């Protein structure tokens, strides 16, 4: 594979260059190339490289998820991808290793989204043909009495199966395939995928919930009943709300269904879930809701919501949504600034204005809260993108270079603390500058984290928000395309 390095930063006059967008974009591209080389050398064809031990992991079907998830970022960055194309040409979507079952959600967002995006960026038929092949592998998930898909598909029996450990279907999973399945139907001229995906939205729209527009995160696919009261914009709920807005953008006003549902969710969110913090009225958090009570905790995953509100503010020309988005984004960035590594934690909590805390906190958490307006509840960082994702939207919407500086600070911290001899690893403890690595380089680091970082320093016409909508794994799909 002919990967060509640009001049290393150590040979450049950093002080004059470091603030230039071109320099920063190039450094991010070099980080991508560095990490991909490590994957190429030690784990080619496996899902991910373990960048500390230089061993491999296959948690995403064993179909080489890094290759497909990273492909559109390579195309966007202008990196040659012949070997990836060749690998995809020979790839069979059959059971690998001991596991016969695949997770529908991860397969859709990483593989199908990656292939569709590669097709839309290149018009290379190989990627469309592979998308159709994969779409057909996923269809048995929808063969339930309700039409709500199961969490997994058994590749051998060609049947849907409940999620890991028999878990019911997850809101964020059943509501995060509509962009991909719609585009697949449009491109393949086969309506089946869209029909199946749309049915899920129709079912949910008809349901009345305690918090209008917001849905509990587990649903039984066989009888359509919710099996929990937990409502959240964080993990398990997140991308369902993300996709309501993005479907609206994708279909260009052809129906108001998605935006009606999204607005209902957001109006309730504004009334019930948007919180400030005791002593920190400038911080804007989103609580979760369980058993009729607020849960004053948030995750890194929830931080995508800042970008989602910003995207809505832009398309609906709605300043309150833009401001909400900017505030949530700044609050999430604050969780980065407040740790010793200047990398944000996986989980954090705060004290509500009326003094509610969701779990007991110790002395050091109290001290951290006093200083920064949050405390850490889960100190790990797994190379997630959500905070840079929201900063990307903040920059694209406001053009304020402050957001580029925020993104650059995050990139520098990742470079400093996560870089290993062959790639980038997650951290076990962002509060500790000598934290251990977790030995995992998630494929979304290539698909999302590095892509959003790169785009923040690129011309805004590169994947313009007026022409493209990102799937939840940051794979751009053309608005109105197909
Ligand atoms: C990604 O796979 C997607 O962004 C998903 O929606 C949530 N989790 C990861 C990244 O954190």
Short mmCIF file of C-alpha atoms and ligand atoms in Angstrom, two decimals:
data_model
loop_
_atom_site.label_atom_id
_atom_site.label_comp_id
_atom_site.label_asym_id
_atom_site.label_seq_id
_atom_site.Cartn_x
_atom_site.Cartn_y
_atom_site.Cartn_z
CA UNK A 1 0.00 0.00 0.00
CA UNK A 2 1.54 3.31 -0.99
CA UNK A 3 0.90 5.56 1.94
CA UNK A 4 2.97 8.71 1.65
CA UNK A 5 3.85 10.77 4.68
CA UNK A 6 3.92 14.52 4.41
CA UNK A 7 6.80 16.36 6.05
CA UNK A 8 6.91 15.51 9.77
CA UNK A 9 5.93 18.37 12.02
CA UNK A 10 9.29 18.23 13.80
CA UNK A 11 10.93 19.52 10.61
CA UNK A 12 8.56 22.42 10.20
CA UNK A 13 8.53 25.80 11.83
CA UNK A 14 5.75 24.86 14.23
CA UNK A 15 5.31 28.23 15.87
CA UNK A 16 4.37 29.97 12.65
CA UNK A 17 2.50 27.02 11.24
CA UNK A 18 0.69 25.49 14.16
CA UNK A 19 -2.26 27.79 13.98
CA UNK A 20 -2.78 27.31 10.25
CA UNK A 21 -5.68 25.15 9.17
CA UNK A 22 -3.60 23.46 6.53
CA UNK A 23 -0.99 22.41 9.07
CA UNK A 24 -3.59 21.13 11.50
CA UNK A 25 -5.54 19.19 8.86
CA UNK A 26 -2.30 17.65 7.69
CA UNK A 27 -1.31 16.59 11.20
CA UNK A 28 -4.69 14.89 11.58
CA UNK A 29 -4.26 13.16 8.23
CA UNK A 30 -0.83 11.99 9.34
CA UNK A 31 -2.35 10.59 12.53
CA UNK A 32 -4.85 8.66 10.39
CA UNK A 33 -2.05 7.31 8.19
CA UNK A 34 0.03 6.36 11.22
CA UNK A 35 -2.84 4.46 12.85
CA UNK A 36 -3.92 2.78 9.62
CA UNK A 37 -0.36 1.60 8.96
CA UNK A 38 -0.37 -0.09 12.37
CA UNK A 39 -3.66 -1.78 11.58
CA UNK A 40 -2.33 -2.74 8.13
CA UNK A 41 0.78 -4.31 9.61
CA UNK A 42 -0.67 -6.21 12.56
CA UNK A 43 -4.36 -6.77 11.96
CA UNK A 44 -5.25 -6.56 8.27
CA UNK A 45 -8.60 -8.29 7.67
CA UNK A 46 -9.43 -8.47 11.38
CA UNK A 47 -11.88 -6.02 12.87
CA UNK A 48 -9.44 -3.97 14.90
CA UNK A 49 -5.83 -3.86 15.96
CA UNK A 50 -5.01 -3.86 19.67
CA UNK A 51 -2.46 -1.09 19.47
CA UNK A 52 -0.51 -1.83 22.64
CA UNK A 53 0.10 -5.56 22.20
CA UNK A 54 -0.14 -5.46 18.38
CA UNK A 55 -2.68 -8.26 18.47
CA UNK A 56 -6.15 -8.38 16.92
CA UNK A 57 -9.78 -8.26 17.96
CA UNK A 58 -12.89 -9.37 16.07
CA UNK A 59 -15.90 -8.03 17.92
CA UNK A 60 -17.75 -6.73 14.85
CA UNK A 61 -18.49 -9.86 12.82
CA UNK A 62 -14.83 -10.41 11.89
CA UNK A 63 -15.36 -8.79 8.48
CA UNK A 64 -12.52 -6.29 8.81
CA UNK A 65 -14.60 -3.44 10.19
CA UNK A 66 -11.67 -1.02 10.30
CA UNK A 67 -11.25 -1.32 6.53
CA UNK A 68 -14.85 -0.43 5.71
CA UNK A 69 -15.40 2.06 8.53
CA UNK A 70 -12.28 4.02 7.54
CA UNK A 71 -12.81 3.95 3.78
CA UNK A 72 -14.75 7.18 3.25
CA UNK A 73 -12.33 9.07 5.52
CA UNK A 74 -9.51 7.88 3.22
CA UNK A 75 -11.47 9.09 0.21
CA UNK A 76 -12.13 12.46 1.85
CA UNK A 77 -8.51 12.86 2.97
CA UNK A 78 -7.22 11.82 -0.46
CA UNK A 79 -5.44 8.67 0.71
CA UNK A 80 -5.04 5.80 -1.74
CA UNK A 81 -7.35 2.89 -0.87
CA UNK A 82 -6.72 0.17 -3.50
CA UNK A 83 -5.99 -2.53 -0.92
CA UNK A 84 -9.18 -1.73 0.96
CA UNK A 85 -11.17 -1.95 -2.27
CA UNK A 86 -9.58 -5.30 -3.11
CA UNK A 87 -10.37 -6.60 0.38
CA UNK A 88 -14.01 -5.53 0.06
CA UNK A 89 -14.27 -7.17 -3.37
CA UNK A 90 -13.38 -10.53 -1.83
CA UNK A 91 -15.35 -10.10 1.39
CA UNK A 92 -18.17 -12.57 2.13
CA UNK A 93 -20.80 -11.59 4.70
CA UNK A 94 -20.87 -15.04 6.29
CA UNK A 95 -20.25 -16.30 9.84
CA UNK A 96 -16.61 -15.99 10.88
CA UNK A 97 -15.11 -17.67 13.93
CA UNK A 98 -17.32 -19.12 16.64
CA UNK A 99 -20.06 -16.48 16.59
CA UNK A 100 -22.88 -17.17 14.17
CA UNK A 101 -24.81 -14.05 15.12
CA UNK A 102 -24.20 -10.45 14.12
CA UNK A 103 -25.44 -7.25 15.77
CA UNK A 104 -27.81 -5.38 13.45
CA UNK A 105 -26.99 -1.86 14.71
CA UNK A 106 -23.20 -2.00 14.45
CA UNK A 107 -23.44 -3.78 11.10
CA UNK A 108 -25.69 -1.05 9.74
CA UNK A 109 -23.83 1.98 11.02
CA UNK A 110 -20.24 0.80 10.47
CA UNK A 111 -20.45 -1.55 7.46
CA UNK A 112 -23.57 -0.56 5.52
CA UNK A 113 -23.11 3.15 6.22
CA UNK A 114 -19.44 2.90 5.23
CA UNK A 115 -20.18 1.09 1.97
CA UNK A 116 -23.03 3.40 0.96
CA UNK A 117 -20.95 6.46 1.69
CA UNK A 118 -18.01 5.08 -0.30
CA UNK A 119 -20.42 4.50 -3.18
CA UNK A 120 -21.84 8.00 -3.01
CA UNK A 121 -18.36 9.53 -2.91
CA UNK A 122 -16.92 7.45 -5.76
CA UNK A 123 -19.84 5.96 -7.75
CA UNK A 124 -17.87 2.71 -7.79
CA UNK A 125 -20.52 -0.02 -8.33
CA UNK A 126 -18.61 -2.49 -6.19
CA UNK A 127 -19.61 -0.58 -3.06
CA UNK A 128 -23.28 -0.50 -4.06
CA UNK A 129 -23.35 -4.20 -4.90
CA UNK A 130 -21.80 -5.00 -1.54
CA UNK A 131 -24.32 -2.74 0.20
CA UNK A 132 -27.19 -4.65 -1.39
CA UNK A 133 -25.63 -7.98 -0.44
CA UNK A 134 -25.32 -6.80 3.14
CA UNK A 135 -28.82 -5.29 3.26
CA UNK A 136 -30.23 -8.70 2.33
CA UNK A 137 -28.25 -10.38 5.09
CA UNK A 138 -29.89 -8.02 7.61
CA UNK A 139 -33.52 -8.37 6.47
CA UNK A 140 -34.42 -11.43 8.63
CA UNK A 141 -34.14 -9.18 11.71
CA UNK A 142 -37.48 -7.62 10.72
CA UNK A 143 -39.40 -10.93 10.63
CA UNK A 144 -41.15 -10.36 13.96
CA UNK A 145 -44.91 -10.13 14.62
CA UNK A 146 -44.57 -6.38 15.11
CA UNK A 147 -42.00 -5.57 12.42
CA UNK A 148 -39.68 -4.18 15.08
CA UNK A 149 -36.26 -5.67 14.31
CA UNK A 150 -34.43 -7.93 16.70
CA UNK A 151 -30.97 -6.91 17.89
CA UNK A 152 -29.18 -9.69 16.04
CA UNK A 153 -29.34 -11.90 12.98
CA UNK A 154 -28.30 -15.53 13.07
CA UNK A 155 -26.28 -15.91 9.87
CA UNK A 156 -26.56 -19.67 9.77
CA UNK A 157 -30.29 -19.95 10.43
CA UNK A 158 -30.91 -16.71 8.48
CA UNK A 159 -33.27 -15.61 11.26
CA UNK A 160 -33.56 -12.69 13.64
CA UNK A 161 -32.44 -13.24 17.25
CA UNK A 162 -32.72 -11.21 20.43
CA UNK A 163 -29.71 -9.10 21.39
CA UNK A 164 -26.74 -10.21 23.50
CA UNK A 165 -27.90 -12.23 26.56
CA UNK A 166 -31.47 -12.26 25.21
CA UNK A 167 -31.88 -8.53 25.59
CA UNK A 168 -34.89 -6.81 24.06
CA UNK A 169 -34.58 -4.42 21.14
CA UNK A 170 -32.98 -1.07 21.86
CA UNK A 171 -34.54 2.24 20.82
CA UNK A 172 -31.27 3.58 19.40
CA UNK A 173 -30.83 0.37 17.42
CA UNK A 174 -34.28 0.08 15.86
CA UNK A 175 -34.28 3.81 15.09
CA UNK A 176 -30.80 4.00 13.57
CA UNK A 177 -31.09 2.28 10.24
CA UNK A 178 -33.58 4.50 8.46
CA UNK A 179 -31.03 6.70 6.65
CA UNK A 180 -29.09 3.69 5.38
CA UNK A 181 -32.13 1.60 4.45
CA UNK A 182 -33.77 4.53 2.67
CA UNK A 183 -30.68 5.18 0.60
CA UNK A 184 -30.28 1.48 -0.11
CA UNK A 185 -33.83 1.32 -1.46
CA UNK A 186 -33.31 4.41 -3.58
CA UNK A 187 -30.03 3.18 -5.05
CA UNK A 188 -31.07 -0.44 -5.54
CA UNK A 189 -34.58 0.49 -6.73
CA UNK A 190 -35.86 -2.13 -4.29
CA UNK A 191 -38.40 -0.61 -1.86
CA UNK A 192 -38.16 -3.42 0.71
CA UNK A 193 -35.45 -1.86 2.91
CA UNK A 194 -37.19 1.49 3.29
CA UNK A 195 -40.53 -0.21 3.92
CA UNK A 196 -39.12 -2.24 6.82
CA UNK A 197 -37.27 0.73 8.34
CA UNK A 198 -40.19 3.13 7.98
CA UNK A 199 -42.56 0.73 9.75
CA UNK A 200 -40.50 1.12 12.92
CA UNK A 201 -40.97 4.89 12.89
CA UNK A 202 -44.71 4.54 12.22
CA UNK A 203 -45.07 2.16 15.17
CA UNK A 204 -43.19 4.48 17.51
CA UNK A 205 -45.11 7.54 16.37
CA UNK A 206 -48.39 5.86 17.34
CA UNK A 207 -47.22 5.13 20.88
CA UNK A 208 -48.17 7.46 23.73
CA UNK A 209 -45.44 7.85 26.31
CA UNK A 210 -45.23 9.59 29.69
CA UNK A 211 -42.80 12.18 28.35
CA UNK A 212 -44.28 13.09 24.95
CA UNK A 213 -41.92 12.36 22.07
CA UNK A 214 -39.41 10.61 24.32
CA UNK A 215 -39.38 6.82 24.41
CA UNK A 216 -38.17 4.22 26.92
CA UNK A 217 -35.01 2.56 25.62
CA UNK A 218 -36.02 -1.13 25.57
CA UNK A 219 -38.89 -2.60 23.58
CA UNK A 220 -39.94 -6.20 23.12
CA UNK A 221 -39.88 -6.86 19.36
CA UNK A 222 -42.44 -9.66 19.60
CA UNK A 223 -45.23 -7.75 21.38
CA UNK A 224 -44.13 -4.12 20.95
CA UNK A 225 -44.20 -3.31 24.68
CA UNK A 226 -41.63 -1.13 26.40
CA UNK A 227 -39.76 -3.04 29.08
CA UNK A 228 -38.16 -0.16 30.98
CA UNK A 229 -38.96 3.41 31.97
CA UNK A 230 -35.48 4.76 31.22
CA UNK A 231 -35.47 7.69 28.80
CA UNK A 232 -32.18 9.18 27.65
CA UNK A 233 -30.40 11.14 24.93
CA UNK A 234 -27.34 9.08 25.90
CA UNK A 235 -26.40 5.52 24.97
CA UNK A 236 -29.42 3.28 24.11
CA UNK A 237 -31.53 6.30 23.11
CA UNK A 238 -29.14 8.71 21.38
CA UNK A 239 -29.12 8.05 17.65
CA UNK A 240 -32.89 7.43 17.46
CA UNK A 241 -33.35 11.17 18.10
CA UNK A 242 -30.35 11.97 15.89
CA UNK A 243 -31.94 10.11 12.97
CA UNK A 244 -35.37 11.73 13.30
CA UNK A 245 -33.80 15.08 12.47
CA UNK A 246 -31.49 13.66 9.83
CA UNK A 247 -34.33 11.82 8.07
CA UNK A 248 -36.13 15.14 7.87
CA UNK A 249 -33.07 16.72 6.27
CA UNK A 250 -32.59 13.74 3.98
CA UNK A 251 -36.12 13.79 2.53
CA UNK A 252 -36.15 17.55 2.01
CA UNK A 253 -39.58 18.44 3.37
CA UNK A 254 -41.43 15.61 1.61
CA UNK A 255 -43.14 14.75 4.90
CA UNK A 256 -43.32 16.44 8.28
CA UNK A 257 -43.43 13.14 10.17
CA UNK A 258 -39.80 13.07 11.27
CA UNK A 259 -39.51 16.70 12.25
CA UNK A 260 -42.83 16.56 14.09
CA UNK A 261 -41.51 13.64 16.12
CA UNK A 262 -38.15 15.32 16.68
CA UNK A 263 -39.70 18.64 17.73
CA UNK A 264 -42.03 16.89 20.17
CA UNK A 265 -39.02 15.12 21.69
CA UNK A 266 -37.03 18.34 21.89
CA UNK A 267 -39.86 20.40 23.38
CA UNK A 268 -40.23 17.83 26.16
CA UNK A 269 -36.45 17.74 26.52
CA UNK A 270 -36.35 21.50 26.97
CA UNK A 271 -39.09 21.36 29.59
CA UNK A 272 -37.90 18.33 31.53
CA UNK A 273 -34.34 17.29 30.71
CA UNK A 274 -32.29 20.45 30.23
CA UNK A 275 -30.55 21.26 33.51
CA UNK A 276 -27.96 23.71 34.73
CA UNK A 277 -25.76 22.89 37.72
CA UNK A 278 -25.69 24.16 41.27
CA UNK A 279 -23.24 27.07 41.31
CA UNK A 280 -22.66 26.79 37.55
CA UNK A 281 -25.59 28.40 35.79
CA UNK A 282 -23.46 28.67 32.63
CA UNK A 283 -23.35 24.88 32.20
CA UNK A 284 -26.12 23.07 30.29
CA UNK A 285 -26.58 19.37 30.90
CA UNK A 286 -29.19 16.82 29.82
CA UNK A 287 -30.55 14.56 32.55
CA UNK A 288 -31.96 11.11 31.93
CA UNK A 289 -35.33 10.08 33.30
CA UNK A 290 -36.21 6.87 35.11
CA UNK A 291 -39.21 5.85 37.23
CA UNK A 292 -40.58 9.39 37.08
CA UNK A 293 -37.31 10.87 38.42
CA UNK A 294 -34.40 12.74 36.85
CA UNK A 295 -31.09 10.89 36.76
CA UNK A 296 -28.45 13.60 37.06
CA UNK A 297 -25.78 11.82 35.01
CA UNK A 298 -24.55 12.08 31.46
CA UNK A 299 -22.21 10.15 29.22
CA UNK A 300 -19.71 11.13 26.56
CA UNK A 301 -22.21 9.58 24.13
CA UNK A 302 -24.85 12.17 25.08
CA UNK A 303 -22.56 14.93 23.86
CA UNK A 304 -23.60 14.27 20.26
CA UNK A 305 -26.82 16.13 21.19
CA UNK A 306 -25.05 19.51 21.03
CA UNK A 307 -24.34 18.91 17.34
CA UNK A 308 -27.84 17.60 16.71
CA UNK A 309 -29.42 20.76 18.16
CA UNK A 310 -26.99 22.87 16.12
CA UNK A 311 -27.88 21.05 12.92
CA UNK A 312 -31.56 21.64 13.64
CA UNK A 313 -30.89 25.30 14.43
CA UNK A 314 -29.28 25.66 11.01
CA UNK A 315 -31.97 23.86 9.00
CA UNK A 316 -34.96 25.25 10.91
CA UNK A 317 -33.42 28.68 11.30
CA UNK A 318 -34.09 28.47 15.01
CA UNK A 319 -31.82 30.49 17.29
CA UNK A 320 -32.93 28.85 20.54
CA UNK A 321 -31.90 25.47 19.18
CA UNK A 322 -28.57 26.89 18.02
CA UNK A 323 -27.96 28.37 21.46
CA UNK A 324 -28.93 25.16 23.21
CA UNK A 325 -26.53 23.29 20.92
CA UNK A 326 -23.68 25.70 21.63
CA UNK A 327 -24.28 25.48 25.37
CA UNK A 328 -24.36 21.69 25.46
CA UNK A 329 -21.21 21.59 23.31
CA UNK A 330 -19.39 24.00 25.64
CA UNK A 331 -20.50 21.99 28.68
CA UNK A 332 -19.15 18.81 27.11
CA UNK A 333 -15.86 20.52 26.19
CA UNK A 334 -15.65 21.63 29.81
CA UNK A 335 -15.44 17.94 30.82
CA UNK A 336 -12.27 17.73 28.72
CA UNK A 337 -10.70 20.86 30.19
CA UNK A 338 -11.38 19.67 33.71
CA UNK A 339 -9.36 16.42 33.68
CA UNK A 340 -5.60 16.05 34.07
CA UNK A 341 -5.21 14.65 30.55
CA UNK A 342 -7.60 17.26 29.09
CA UNK A 343 -9.56 14.36 27.61
CA UNK A 344 -13.20 13.94 28.60
CA UNK A 345 -14.50 10.97 30.60
CA UNK A 346 -16.98 8.33 29.50
CA UNK A 347 -19.37 9.23 32.32
CA UNK A 348 -19.93 12.29 34.49
CA UNK A 349 -22.38 13.73 36.96
CA UNK A 350 -23.18 17.07 38.53
CA UNK A 351 -25.36 18.58 41.24
CA UNK A 352 -28.75 19.85 40.10
CA UNK A 353 -29.72 23.42 41.05
CA UNK A 354 -31.95 21.99 43.79
CA UNK A 355 -29.09 19.85 45.15
CA UNK A 356 -29.91 16.46 43.63
CA UNK A 357 -26.98 14.09 42.97
CA UNK A 358 -27.65 10.68 41.45
CA UNK A 359 -24.97 8.75 43.29
CA UNK A 360 -22.83 9.23 46.39
CA UNK A 361 -19.68 11.19 45.62
CA UNK A 362 -16.30 11.04 47.34
CA UNK A 363 -13.94 13.79 48.42
CA UNK A 364 -12.06 14.09 45.16
CA UNK A 365 -15.28 14.16 43.14
CA UNK A 366 -16.51 16.96 45.41
CA UNK A 367 -13.29 18.89 44.83
CA UNK A 368 -13.55 18.41 41.09
CA UNK A 369 -17.14 19.60 41.11
CA UNK A 370 -16.25 22.70 43.05
CA UNK A 371 -13.64 23.62 40.46
CA UNK A 372 -15.26 22.53 37.20
CA UNK A 373 -18.99 21.97 37.69
CA UNK A 374 -18.89 18.21 37.04
CA UNK A 375 -17.40 15.08 38.55
CA UNK A 376 -16.24 11.90 36.88
CA UNK A 377 -18.34 8.74 37.24
CA UNK A 378 -16.53 6.65 34.61
CA UNK A 379 -12.96 7.76 33.93
CA UNK A 380 -12.32 5.80 30.75
CA UNK A 381 -12.02 7.26 27.24
CA UNK A 382 -12.42 4.92 24.27
CA UNK A 383 -11.47 7.34 21.46
CA UNK A 384 -15.10 8.40 21.09
CA UNK A 385 -16.04 11.24 18.73
CA UNK A 386 -19.14 12.92 20.22
CA UNK A 387 -17.45 16.02 21.62
CA UNK A 388 -15.43 16.77 18.46
CA UNK A 389 -18.55 15.94 16.47
CA UNK A 390 -20.48 18.70 18.24
CA UNK A 391 -17.52 21.06 17.96
CA UNK A 392 -17.53 20.35 14.21
CA UNK A 393 -21.17 21.48 13.99
CA UNK A 394 -20.44 24.48 16.21
CA UNK A 395 -17.68 25.56 13.84
CA UNK A 396 -19.66 24.90 10.65
CA UNK A 397 -22.66 26.82 12.01
CA UNK A 398 -20.88 29.82 13.60
CA UNK A 399 -17.52 29.96 11.72
CA UNK A 400 -16.04 31.02 15.06
CA UNK A 401 -12.32 29.98 15.09
CA UNK A 402 -12.62 29.39 18.84
CA UNK A 403 -14.10 26.01 17.99
CA UNK A 404 -11.13 25.15 15.80
CA UNK A 405 -8.89 25.86 18.77
CA UNK A 406 -11.01 23.60 20.99
CA UNK A 407 -10.73 20.81 18.42
CA UNK A 408 -6.98 21.32 18.09
CA UNK A 409 -6.56 21.14 21.86
CA UNK A 410 -8.43 17.83 21.90
CA UNK A 411 -6.34 16.46 19.04
CA UNK A 412 -3.13 17.43 20.83
CA UNK A 413 -4.31 15.67 24.01
CA UNK A 414 -5.20 12.51 22.08
CA UNK A 415 -1.81 12.63 20.39
CA UNK A 416 -0.07 13.06 23.70
CA UNK A 417 -1.86 10.46 25.80
CA UNK A 418 -3.35 7.90 23.39
CA UNK A 419 -0.56 7.42 20.83
CA UNK A 420 1.18 4.05 21.00
CA UNK A 421 4.01 2.65 18.89
CA UNK A 422 1.51 1.45 16.27
CA UNK A 423 -1.64 3.50 16.61
CA UNK A 424 -3.94 5.11 19.16
CA UNK A 425 -5.42 3.46 22.21
CA UNK A 426 -8.25 4.36 24.55
CA UNK A 427 -7.36 5.30 28.13
CA UNK A 428 -8.43 3.65 31.36
CA UNK A 429 -8.35 6.85 33.39
CA UNK A 430 -8.48 10.35 31.93
CA UNK A 431 -7.88 11.87 35.35
CA UNK A 432 -4.39 10.34 35.49
CA UNK A 433 -1.57 11.52 33.23
CA UNK A 434 0.11 8.15 33.58
CA UNK A 435 -3.09 6.27 32.79
CA UNK A 436 -2.85 2.78 31.31
CA UNK A 437 -4.03 2.29 27.75
CA UNK A 438 -7.02 0.01 27.21
CA UNK A 439 -5.39 -1.65 24.18
CA UNK A 440 -8.32 -0.93 21.88
CA UNK A 441 -8.43 1.18 18.73
CA UNK A 442 -12.10 1.35 17.83
CA UNK A 443 -12.88 1.64 14.12
CA UNK A 444 -14.94 4.76 14.87
CA UNK A 445 -11.67 6.55 15.63
CA UNK A 446 -11.01 6.43 11.84
CA UNK A 447 -14.63 6.85 10.77
CA UNK A 448 -15.63 9.64 13.12
CA UNK A 449 -13.06 11.15 15.48
CA UNK A 450 -10.37 11.77 12.87
CA UNK A 451 -12.87 12.66 10.14
CA UNK A 452 -14.64 15.35 12.17
CA UNK A 453 -11.28 16.70 13.34
CA UNK A 454 -10.00 16.85 9.76
CA UNK A 455 -13.15 18.54 8.45
CA UNK A 456 -12.98 21.20 11.16
CA UNK A 457 -9.73 22.42 9.55
CA UNK A 458 -10.80 21.93 5.93
CA UNK A 459 -12.70 24.20 3.60
CA UNK A 460 -16.37 24.14 4.64
CA UNK A 461 -17.31 23.13 1.09
CA UNK A 462 -15.68 19.74 1.75
CA UNK A 463 -18.72 17.62 2.73
CA UNK A 464 -20.91 20.70 3.01
CA UNK A 465 -23.80 20.41 5.45
CA UNK A 466 -26.07 21.71 2.69
CA UNK A 467 -25.29 18.68 0.55
CA UNK A 468 -24.55 15.83 2.93
CA UNK A 469 -25.97 14.33 6.07
CA UNK A 470 -23.76 12.13 8.27
CA UNK A 471 -24.98 8.77 9.46
CA UNK A 472 -24.34 8.17 13.16
CA UNK A 473 -20.90 6.72 12.33
CA UNK A 474 -20.02 9.93 10.40
CA UNK A 475 -20.48 8.36 6.97
CA UNK A 476 -21.81 11.12 4.71
CA UNK A 477 -24.87 10.40 2.57
CA UNK A 478 -26.12 12.86 -0.03
CA UNK A 479 -29.15 14.92 0.95
CA UNK A 480 -32.01 14.01 -1.36
CA UNK A 481 -29.57 11.78 -3.27
CA UNK A 482 -30.13 8.28 -4.56
C1 LIG B 1 -20.40 5.18 17.23
O1 LIG B 1 -20.38 3.88 16.80
C2 LIG B 1 -21.67 5.90 16.82
O2 LIG B 1 -21.47 7.27 16.89
C3 LIG B 1 -22.85 5.50 17.67
O3 LIG B 1 -24.01 6.22 17.36
C4 LIG B 1 -22.53 5.70 19.12
N1 LIG B 1 -21.28 5.15 19.52
C5 LIG B 1 -20.12 5.18 18.69
C6 LIG B 1 -19.05 6.19 19.04
O4 LIG B 1 -18.93 6.57 20.32
#
